[in-house]
Coordinates of N, CA and C and ligand atoms in Angstrom, one line a residue:
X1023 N 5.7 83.8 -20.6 CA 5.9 83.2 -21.9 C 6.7 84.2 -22.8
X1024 N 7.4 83.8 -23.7 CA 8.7 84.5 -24.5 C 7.7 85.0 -25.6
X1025 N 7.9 86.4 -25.5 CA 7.2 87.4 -27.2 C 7.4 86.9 -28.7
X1026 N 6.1 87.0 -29.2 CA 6.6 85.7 -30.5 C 7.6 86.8 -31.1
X1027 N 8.4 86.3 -32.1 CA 9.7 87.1 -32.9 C 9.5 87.1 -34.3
X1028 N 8.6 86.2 -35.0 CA 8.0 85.8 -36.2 C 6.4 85.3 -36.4
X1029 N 6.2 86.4 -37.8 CA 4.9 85.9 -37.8 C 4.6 84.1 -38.3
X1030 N 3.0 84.1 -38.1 CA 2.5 82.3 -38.1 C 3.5 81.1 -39.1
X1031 N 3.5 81.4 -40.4 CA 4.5 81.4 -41.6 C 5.9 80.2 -40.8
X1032 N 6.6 81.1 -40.4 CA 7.8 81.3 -39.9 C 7.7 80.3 -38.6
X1033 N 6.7 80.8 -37.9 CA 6.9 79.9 -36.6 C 6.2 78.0 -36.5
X1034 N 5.1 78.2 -37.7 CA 5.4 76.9 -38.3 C 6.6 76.3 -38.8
X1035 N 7.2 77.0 -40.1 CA 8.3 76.6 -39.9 C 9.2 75.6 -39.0
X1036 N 9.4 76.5 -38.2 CA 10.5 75.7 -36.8 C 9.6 75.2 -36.3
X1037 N 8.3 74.8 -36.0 CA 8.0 73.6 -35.4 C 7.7 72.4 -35.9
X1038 N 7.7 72.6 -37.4 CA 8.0 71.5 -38.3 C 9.4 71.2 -38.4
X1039 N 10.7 71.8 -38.0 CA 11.4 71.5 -38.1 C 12.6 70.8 -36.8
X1040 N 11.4 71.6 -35.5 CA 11.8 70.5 -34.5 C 11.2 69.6 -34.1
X1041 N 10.6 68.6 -35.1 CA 10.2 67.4 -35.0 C 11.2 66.8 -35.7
X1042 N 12.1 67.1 -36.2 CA 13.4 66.3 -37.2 C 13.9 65.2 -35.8
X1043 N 14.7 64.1 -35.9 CA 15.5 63.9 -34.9 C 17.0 64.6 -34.9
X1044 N 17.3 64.5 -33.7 CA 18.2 65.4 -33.4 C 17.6 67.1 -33.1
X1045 N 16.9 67.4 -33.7 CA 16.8 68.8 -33.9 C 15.6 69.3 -32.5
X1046 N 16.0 70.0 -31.8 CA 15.1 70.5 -30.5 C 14.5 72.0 -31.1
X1047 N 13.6 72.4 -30.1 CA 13.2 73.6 -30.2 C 14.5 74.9 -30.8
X1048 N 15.5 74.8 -29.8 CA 16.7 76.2 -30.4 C 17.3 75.7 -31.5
X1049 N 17.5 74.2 -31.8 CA 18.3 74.0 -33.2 C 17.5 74.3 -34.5
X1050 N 16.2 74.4 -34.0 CA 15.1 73.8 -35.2 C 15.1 75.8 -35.6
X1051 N 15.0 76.8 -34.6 CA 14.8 78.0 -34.4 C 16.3 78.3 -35.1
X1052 N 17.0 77.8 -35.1 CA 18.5 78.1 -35.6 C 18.7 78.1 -37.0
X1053 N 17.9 76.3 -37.2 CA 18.1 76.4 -38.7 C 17.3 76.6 -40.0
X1054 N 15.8 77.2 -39.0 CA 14.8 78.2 -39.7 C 15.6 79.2 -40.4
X1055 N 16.3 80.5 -39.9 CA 16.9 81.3 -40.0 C 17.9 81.0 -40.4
X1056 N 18.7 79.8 -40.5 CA 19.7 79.8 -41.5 C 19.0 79.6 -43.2
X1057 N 18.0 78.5 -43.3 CA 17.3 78.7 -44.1 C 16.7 79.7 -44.9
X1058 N 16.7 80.8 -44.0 CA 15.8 81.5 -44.5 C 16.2 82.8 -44.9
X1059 N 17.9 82.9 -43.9 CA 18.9 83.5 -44.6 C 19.4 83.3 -46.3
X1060 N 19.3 81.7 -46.6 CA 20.0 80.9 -47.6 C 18.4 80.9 -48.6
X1061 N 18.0 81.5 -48.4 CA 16.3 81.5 -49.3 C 16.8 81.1 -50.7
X1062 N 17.7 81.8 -51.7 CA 18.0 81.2 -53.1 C 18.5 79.8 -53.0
X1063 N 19.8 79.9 -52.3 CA 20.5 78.9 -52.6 C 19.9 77.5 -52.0
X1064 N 19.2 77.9 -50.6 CA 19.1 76.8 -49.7 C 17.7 76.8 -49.8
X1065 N 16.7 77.2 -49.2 CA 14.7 77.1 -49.1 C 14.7 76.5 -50.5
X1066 N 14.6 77.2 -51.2 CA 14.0 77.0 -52.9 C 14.0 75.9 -53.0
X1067 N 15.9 75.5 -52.9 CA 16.2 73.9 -53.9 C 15.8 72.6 -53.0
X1068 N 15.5 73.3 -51.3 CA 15.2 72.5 -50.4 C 13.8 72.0 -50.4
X1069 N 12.9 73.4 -50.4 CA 11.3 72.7 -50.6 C 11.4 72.2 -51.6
X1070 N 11.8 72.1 -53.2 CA 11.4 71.4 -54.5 C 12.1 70.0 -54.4
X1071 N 13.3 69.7 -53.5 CA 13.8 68.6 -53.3 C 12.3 67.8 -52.1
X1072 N 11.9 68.4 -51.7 CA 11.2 67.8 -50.7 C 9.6 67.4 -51.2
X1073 N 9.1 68.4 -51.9 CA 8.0 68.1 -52.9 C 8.1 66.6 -53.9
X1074 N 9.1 67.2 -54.6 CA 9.9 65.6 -55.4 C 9.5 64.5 -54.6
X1075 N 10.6 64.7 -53.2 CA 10.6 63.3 -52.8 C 9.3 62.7 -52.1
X1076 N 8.2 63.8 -51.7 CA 7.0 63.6 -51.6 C 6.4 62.4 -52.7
X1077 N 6.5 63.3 -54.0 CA 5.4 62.5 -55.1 C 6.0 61.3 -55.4
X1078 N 7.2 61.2 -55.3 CA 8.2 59.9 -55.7 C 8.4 59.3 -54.9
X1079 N 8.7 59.4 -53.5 CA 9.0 58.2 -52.8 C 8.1 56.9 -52.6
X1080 N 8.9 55.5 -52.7 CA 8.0 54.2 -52.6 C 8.7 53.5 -51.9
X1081 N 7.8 52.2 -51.4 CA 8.7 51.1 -50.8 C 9.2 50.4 -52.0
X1082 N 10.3 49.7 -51.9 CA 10.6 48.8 -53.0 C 10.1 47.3 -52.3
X1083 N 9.4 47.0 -53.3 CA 8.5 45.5 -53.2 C 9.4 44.3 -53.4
X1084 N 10.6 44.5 -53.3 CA 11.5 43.3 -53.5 C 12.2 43.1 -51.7
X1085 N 12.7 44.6 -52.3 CA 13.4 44.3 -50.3 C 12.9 44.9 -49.4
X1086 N 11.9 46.4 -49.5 CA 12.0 46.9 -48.8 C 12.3 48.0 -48.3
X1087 N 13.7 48.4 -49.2 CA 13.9 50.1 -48.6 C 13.4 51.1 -50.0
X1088 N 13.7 52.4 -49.0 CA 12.9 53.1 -50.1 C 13.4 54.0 -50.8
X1089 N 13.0 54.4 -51.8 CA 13.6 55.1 -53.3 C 12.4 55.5 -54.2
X1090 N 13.0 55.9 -55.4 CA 12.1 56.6 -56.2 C 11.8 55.9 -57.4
X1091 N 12.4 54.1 -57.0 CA 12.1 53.2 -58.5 C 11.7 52.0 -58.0
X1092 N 10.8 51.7 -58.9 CA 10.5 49.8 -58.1 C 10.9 48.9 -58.8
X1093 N 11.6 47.7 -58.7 CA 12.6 48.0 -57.8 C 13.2 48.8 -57.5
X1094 N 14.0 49.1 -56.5 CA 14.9 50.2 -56.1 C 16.6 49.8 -56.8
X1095 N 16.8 51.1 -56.4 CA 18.6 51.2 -56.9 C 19.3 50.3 -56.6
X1096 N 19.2 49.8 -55.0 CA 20.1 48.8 -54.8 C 19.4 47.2 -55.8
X1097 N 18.3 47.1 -55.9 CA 17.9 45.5 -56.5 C 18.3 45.6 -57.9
X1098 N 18.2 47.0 -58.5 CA 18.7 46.7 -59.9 C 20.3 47.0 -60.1
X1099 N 20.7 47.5 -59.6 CA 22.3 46.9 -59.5 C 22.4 45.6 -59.9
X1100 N 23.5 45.5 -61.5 CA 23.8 44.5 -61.4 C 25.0 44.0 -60.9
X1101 N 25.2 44.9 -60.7 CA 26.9 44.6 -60.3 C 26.9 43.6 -59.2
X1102 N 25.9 43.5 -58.1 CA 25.6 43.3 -56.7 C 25.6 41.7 -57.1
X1103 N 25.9 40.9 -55.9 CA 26.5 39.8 -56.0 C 24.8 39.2 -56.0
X1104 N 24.6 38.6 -56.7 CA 22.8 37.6 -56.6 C 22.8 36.6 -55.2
X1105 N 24.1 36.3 -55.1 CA 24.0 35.1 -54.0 C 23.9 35.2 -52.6
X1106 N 24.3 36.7 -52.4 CA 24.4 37.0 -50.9 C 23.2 38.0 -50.6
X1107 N 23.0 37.8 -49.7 CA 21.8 38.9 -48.9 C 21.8 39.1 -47.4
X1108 N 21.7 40.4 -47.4 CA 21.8 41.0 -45.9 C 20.5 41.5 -45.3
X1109 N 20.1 40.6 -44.4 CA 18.8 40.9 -43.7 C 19.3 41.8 -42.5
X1110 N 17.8 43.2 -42.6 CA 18.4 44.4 -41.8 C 17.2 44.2 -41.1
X1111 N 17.2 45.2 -40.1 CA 15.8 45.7 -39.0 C 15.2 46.7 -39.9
X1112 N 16.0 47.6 -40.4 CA 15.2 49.3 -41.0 C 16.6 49.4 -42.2
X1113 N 15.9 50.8 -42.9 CA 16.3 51.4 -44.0 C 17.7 51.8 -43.8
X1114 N 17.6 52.6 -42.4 CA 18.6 53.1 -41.9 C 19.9 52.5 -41.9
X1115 N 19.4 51.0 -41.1 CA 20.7 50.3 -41.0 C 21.2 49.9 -42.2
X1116 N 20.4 49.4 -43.7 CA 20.9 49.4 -44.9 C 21.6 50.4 -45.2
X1117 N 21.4 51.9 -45.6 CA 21.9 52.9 -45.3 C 23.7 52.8 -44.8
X1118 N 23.3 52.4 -44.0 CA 24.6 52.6 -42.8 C 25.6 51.3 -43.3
X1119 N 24.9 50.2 -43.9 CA 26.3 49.2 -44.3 C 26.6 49.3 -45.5
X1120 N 25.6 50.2 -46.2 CA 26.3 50.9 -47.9 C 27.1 51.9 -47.8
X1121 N 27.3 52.8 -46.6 CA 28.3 53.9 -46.2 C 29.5 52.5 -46.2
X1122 N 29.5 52.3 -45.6 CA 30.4 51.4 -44.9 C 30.9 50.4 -46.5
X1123 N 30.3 50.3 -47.5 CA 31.2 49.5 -48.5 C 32.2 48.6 -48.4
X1124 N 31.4 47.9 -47.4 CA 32.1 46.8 -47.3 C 32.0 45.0 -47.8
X1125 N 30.4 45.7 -48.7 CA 29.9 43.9 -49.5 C 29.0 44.6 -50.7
X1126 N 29.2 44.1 -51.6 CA 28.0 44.3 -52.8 C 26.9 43.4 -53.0
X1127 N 26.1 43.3 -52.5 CA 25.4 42.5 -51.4 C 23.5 42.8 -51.7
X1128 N 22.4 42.5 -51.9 CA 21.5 42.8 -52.4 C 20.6 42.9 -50.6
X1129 N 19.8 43.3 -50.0 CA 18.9 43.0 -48.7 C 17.6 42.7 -48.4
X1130 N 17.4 42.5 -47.4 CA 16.0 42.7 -47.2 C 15.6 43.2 -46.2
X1131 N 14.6 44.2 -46.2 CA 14.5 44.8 -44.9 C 13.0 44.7 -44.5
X1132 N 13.9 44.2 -42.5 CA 12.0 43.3 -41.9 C 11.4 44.0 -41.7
X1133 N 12.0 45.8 -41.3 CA 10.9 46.8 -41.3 C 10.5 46.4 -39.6
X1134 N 11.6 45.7 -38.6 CA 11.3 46.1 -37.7 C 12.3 44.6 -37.0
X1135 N 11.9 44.4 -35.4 CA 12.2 42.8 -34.7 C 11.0 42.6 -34.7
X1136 N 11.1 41.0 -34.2 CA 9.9 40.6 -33.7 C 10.1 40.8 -32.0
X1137 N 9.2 41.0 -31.5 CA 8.7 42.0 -29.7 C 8.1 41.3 -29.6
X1138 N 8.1 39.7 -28.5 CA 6.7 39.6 -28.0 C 6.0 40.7 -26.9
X1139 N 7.1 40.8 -26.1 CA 6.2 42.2 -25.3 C 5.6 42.8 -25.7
X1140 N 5.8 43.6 -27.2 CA 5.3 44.5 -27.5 C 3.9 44.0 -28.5
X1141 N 3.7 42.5 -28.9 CA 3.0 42.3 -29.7 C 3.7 42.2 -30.9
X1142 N 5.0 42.5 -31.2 CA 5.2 42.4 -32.7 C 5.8 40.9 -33.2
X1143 N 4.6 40.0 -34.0 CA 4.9 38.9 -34.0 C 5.3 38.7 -35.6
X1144 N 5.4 37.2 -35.9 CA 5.9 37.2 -37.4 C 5.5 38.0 -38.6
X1145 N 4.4 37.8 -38.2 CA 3.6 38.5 -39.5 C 3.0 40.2 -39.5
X1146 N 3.7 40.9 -38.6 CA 4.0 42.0 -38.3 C 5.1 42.7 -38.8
X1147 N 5.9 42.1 -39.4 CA 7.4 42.0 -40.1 C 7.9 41.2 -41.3
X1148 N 8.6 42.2 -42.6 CA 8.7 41.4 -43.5 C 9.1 39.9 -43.8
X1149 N 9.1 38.4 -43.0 CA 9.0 37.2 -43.1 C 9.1 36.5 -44.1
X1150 N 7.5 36.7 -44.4 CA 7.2 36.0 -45.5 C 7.9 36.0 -47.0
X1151 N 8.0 37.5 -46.9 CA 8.8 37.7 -48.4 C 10.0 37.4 -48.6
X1152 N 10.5 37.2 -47.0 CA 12.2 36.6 -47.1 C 12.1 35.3 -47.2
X1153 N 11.3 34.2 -46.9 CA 11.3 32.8 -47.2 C 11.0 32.5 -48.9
X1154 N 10.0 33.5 -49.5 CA 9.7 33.8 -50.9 C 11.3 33.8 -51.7
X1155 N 11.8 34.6 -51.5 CA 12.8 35.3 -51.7 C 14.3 34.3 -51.6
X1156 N 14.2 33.5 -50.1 CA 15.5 32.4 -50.4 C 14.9 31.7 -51.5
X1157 N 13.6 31.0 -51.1 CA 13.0 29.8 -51.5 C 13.0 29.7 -53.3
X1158 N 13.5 30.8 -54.0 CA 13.5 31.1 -55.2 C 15.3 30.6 -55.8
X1159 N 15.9 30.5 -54.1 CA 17.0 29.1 -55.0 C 18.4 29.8 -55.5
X1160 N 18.6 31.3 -55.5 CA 19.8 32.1 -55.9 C 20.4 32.6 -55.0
X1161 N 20.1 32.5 -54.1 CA 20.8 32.8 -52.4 C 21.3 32.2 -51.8
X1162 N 22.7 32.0 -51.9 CA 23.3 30.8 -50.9 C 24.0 31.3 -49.9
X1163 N 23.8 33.1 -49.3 CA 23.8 33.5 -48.1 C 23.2 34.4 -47.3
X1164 N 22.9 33.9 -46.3 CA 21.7 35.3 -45.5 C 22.5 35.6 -44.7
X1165 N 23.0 36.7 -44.6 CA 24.2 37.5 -43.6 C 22.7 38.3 -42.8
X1166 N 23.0 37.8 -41.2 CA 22.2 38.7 -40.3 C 22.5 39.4 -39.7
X1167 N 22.1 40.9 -40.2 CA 23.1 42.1 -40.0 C 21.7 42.7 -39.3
X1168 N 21.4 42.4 -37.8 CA 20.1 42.6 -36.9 C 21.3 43.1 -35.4
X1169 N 20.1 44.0 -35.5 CA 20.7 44.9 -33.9 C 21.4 43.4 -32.7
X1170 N 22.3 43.7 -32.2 CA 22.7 43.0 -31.0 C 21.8 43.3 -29.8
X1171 N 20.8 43.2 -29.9 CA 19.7 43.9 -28.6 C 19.1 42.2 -28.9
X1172 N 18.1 42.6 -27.5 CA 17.5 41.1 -27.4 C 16.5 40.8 -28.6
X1173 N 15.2 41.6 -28.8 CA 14.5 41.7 -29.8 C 15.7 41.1 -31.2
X1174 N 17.0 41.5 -31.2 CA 17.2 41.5 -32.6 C 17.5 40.3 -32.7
X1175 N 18.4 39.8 -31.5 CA 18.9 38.4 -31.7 C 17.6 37.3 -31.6
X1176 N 16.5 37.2 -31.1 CA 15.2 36.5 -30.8 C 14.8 37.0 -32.7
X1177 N 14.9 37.7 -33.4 CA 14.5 37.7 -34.6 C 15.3 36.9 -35.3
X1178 N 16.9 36.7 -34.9 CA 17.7 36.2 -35.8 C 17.5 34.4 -35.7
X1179 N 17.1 34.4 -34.5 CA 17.0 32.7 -33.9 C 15.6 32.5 -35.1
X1180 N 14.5 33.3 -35.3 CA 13.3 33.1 -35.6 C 13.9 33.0 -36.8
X1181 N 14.3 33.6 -37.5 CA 14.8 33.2 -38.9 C 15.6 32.2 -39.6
X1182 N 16.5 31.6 -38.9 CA 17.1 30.8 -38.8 C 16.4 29.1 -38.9
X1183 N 15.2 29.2 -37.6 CA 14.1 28.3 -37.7 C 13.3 28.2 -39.1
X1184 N 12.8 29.3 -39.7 CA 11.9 29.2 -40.9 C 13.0 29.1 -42.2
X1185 N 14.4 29.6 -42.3 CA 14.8 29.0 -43.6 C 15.7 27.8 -43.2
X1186 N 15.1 27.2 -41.9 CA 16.4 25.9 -42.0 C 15.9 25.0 -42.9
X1187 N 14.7 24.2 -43.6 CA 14.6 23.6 -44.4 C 14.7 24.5 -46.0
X1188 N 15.6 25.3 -45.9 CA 16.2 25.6 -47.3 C 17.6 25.0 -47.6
X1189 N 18.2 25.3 -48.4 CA 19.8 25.0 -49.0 C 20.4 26.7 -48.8
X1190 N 20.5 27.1 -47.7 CA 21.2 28.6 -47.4 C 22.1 28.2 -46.3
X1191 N 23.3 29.0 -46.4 CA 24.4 29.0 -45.0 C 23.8 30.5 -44.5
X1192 N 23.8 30.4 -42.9 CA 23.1 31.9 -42.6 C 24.3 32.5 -41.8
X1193 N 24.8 33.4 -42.0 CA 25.6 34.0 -41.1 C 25.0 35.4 -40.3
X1194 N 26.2 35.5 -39.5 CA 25.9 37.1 -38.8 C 26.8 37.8 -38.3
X1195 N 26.6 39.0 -38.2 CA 27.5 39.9 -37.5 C 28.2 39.7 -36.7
X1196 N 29.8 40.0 -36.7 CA 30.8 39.7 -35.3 C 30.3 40.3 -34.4
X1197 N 30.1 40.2 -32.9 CA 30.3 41.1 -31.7 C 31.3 41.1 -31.9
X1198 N 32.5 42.4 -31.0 CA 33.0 42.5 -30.5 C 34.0 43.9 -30.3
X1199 N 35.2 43.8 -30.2 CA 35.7 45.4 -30.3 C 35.9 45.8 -31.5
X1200 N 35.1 47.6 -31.0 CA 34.9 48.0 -32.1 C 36.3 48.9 -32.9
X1201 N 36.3 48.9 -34.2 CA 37.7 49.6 -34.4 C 38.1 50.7 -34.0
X1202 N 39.4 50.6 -33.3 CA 39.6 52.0 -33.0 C 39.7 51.9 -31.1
X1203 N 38.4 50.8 -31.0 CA 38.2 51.3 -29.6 C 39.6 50.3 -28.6
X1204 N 39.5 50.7 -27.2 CA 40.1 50.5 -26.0 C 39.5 49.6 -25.1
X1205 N 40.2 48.4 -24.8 CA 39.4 47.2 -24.1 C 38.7 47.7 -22.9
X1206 N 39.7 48.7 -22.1 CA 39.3 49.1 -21.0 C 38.0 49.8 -21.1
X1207 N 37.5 50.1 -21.8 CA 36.3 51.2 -22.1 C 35.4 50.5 -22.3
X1208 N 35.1 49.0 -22.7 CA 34.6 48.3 -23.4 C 33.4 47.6 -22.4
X1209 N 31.9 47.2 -21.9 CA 31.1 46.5 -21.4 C 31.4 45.2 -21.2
X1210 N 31.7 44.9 -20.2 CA 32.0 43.0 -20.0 C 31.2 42.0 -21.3
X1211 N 29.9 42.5 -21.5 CA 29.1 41.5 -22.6 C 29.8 41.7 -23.7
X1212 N 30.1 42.8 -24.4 CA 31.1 43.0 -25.9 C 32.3 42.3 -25.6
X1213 N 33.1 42.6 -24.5 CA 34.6 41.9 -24.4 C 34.3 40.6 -24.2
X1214 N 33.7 40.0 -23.6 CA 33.3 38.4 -23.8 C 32.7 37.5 -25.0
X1215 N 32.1 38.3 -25.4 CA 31.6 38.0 -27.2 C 32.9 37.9 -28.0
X1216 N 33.7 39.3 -28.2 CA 35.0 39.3 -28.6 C 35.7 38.6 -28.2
X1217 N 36.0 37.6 -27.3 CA 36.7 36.8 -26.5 C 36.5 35.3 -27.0
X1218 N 35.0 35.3 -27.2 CA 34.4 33.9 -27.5 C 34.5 34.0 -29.6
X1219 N 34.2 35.1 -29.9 CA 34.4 34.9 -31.6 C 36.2 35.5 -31.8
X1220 N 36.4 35.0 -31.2 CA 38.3 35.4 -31.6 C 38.3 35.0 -32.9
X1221 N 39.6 35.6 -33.9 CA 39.5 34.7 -34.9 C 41.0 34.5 -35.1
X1222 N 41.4 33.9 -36.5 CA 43.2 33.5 -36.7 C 43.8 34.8 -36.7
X1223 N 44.8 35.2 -36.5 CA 45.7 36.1 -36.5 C 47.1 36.2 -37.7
Ligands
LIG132 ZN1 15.0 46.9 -53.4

């Protein structure tokens, strides 16, 4: 077994730090010591940013993702269009289509699929609050921005079923090639999707 290098302190530290994802034992050991190199600039403003977001962070009770206000940043936006909504799996993926700025768009997040394998059925998943939520009559789009995996698409069929006795058009995500990419590189299931949702030119 390898000689410890740091006292208790310190080697907490890096094992709290390679539980991050992405981060293994030598990255977590890496960026102890960068940290701890950066003690003013970086530790200080790091732990007090992380304390903060300890006592502050909430779910927001409207959609779902989380922040430091209830509602959250994105629900009080007014700028954001009232009529459109983008139903996600996780926070992450919201996240990821507000990088992407490509809709001003309010969400809801189910906080998961539904799995029958796994047991995860309707009411395991935010549902209810999204029928609440069309059923309130200002939404005249549910954009289904849900993983292309089976779980995601078996969630999007399920949803589809419980707001069809509303007044909403439901849309969803294109498959197909992604920008940038090379057909040749591409999985027969994506190029066939892409094949089948062509659009005008
Ligand atoms: Zn919100």
């Amino acid at each position: 077994m390898a000689e410890r290098v740091a006292g208790p302190e310190i080697e907490r530290l890096i094992q709290l730090l390679a539980k991050l994802p992405g981060l293994g034992p030598r990255s977590a050991r890496r960026a102890a010591l960068h940290l701890i190199r950066k003690r003013e600039e970086l530790l200080g403003p790091l732990a007090n940013a992380m304390q903060v977001a300890k006592e502050r962070i909430l779910t927001c009770t409207a959609c779902g993702n989380v922040d430091t206000s209830d509602p959250c940043t994105v629900c009080s936006d007014t700028r954001r269009d009232p009529s459109l909504l983008v139903v996600v799996e996780t926070v992450a993926d919201l996240w990821a289509l507000e990088r992407a700025a490509a809709l001003r768009a309010r969400y809801h997040v189910l906080g998961g699929t539904l799995s029958p394998l796994d047991g995860v059925g309707p009411k395991d998943i935010n549902l209810d609050s999204l029928v609440t939520r069309v059923a309130e009559g200002d939404i005249k789009e549910i954009i289904l921005a849900v993983n292309a995996t089976v779980d995601g698409q078996t969630t999007a069929h399920y949803i589809t079923d419980i707001l069809s006795h509303l007044d909403v058009k439901i849309t969803r995500l294109a498959h197909g090639v992604p920008v940038g990419g090379e057909l040749d590189y591409l999985d027969e299931g994506t190029l066939s999707a892409a094949i089948r949702q062509r659009t005008d030119f």
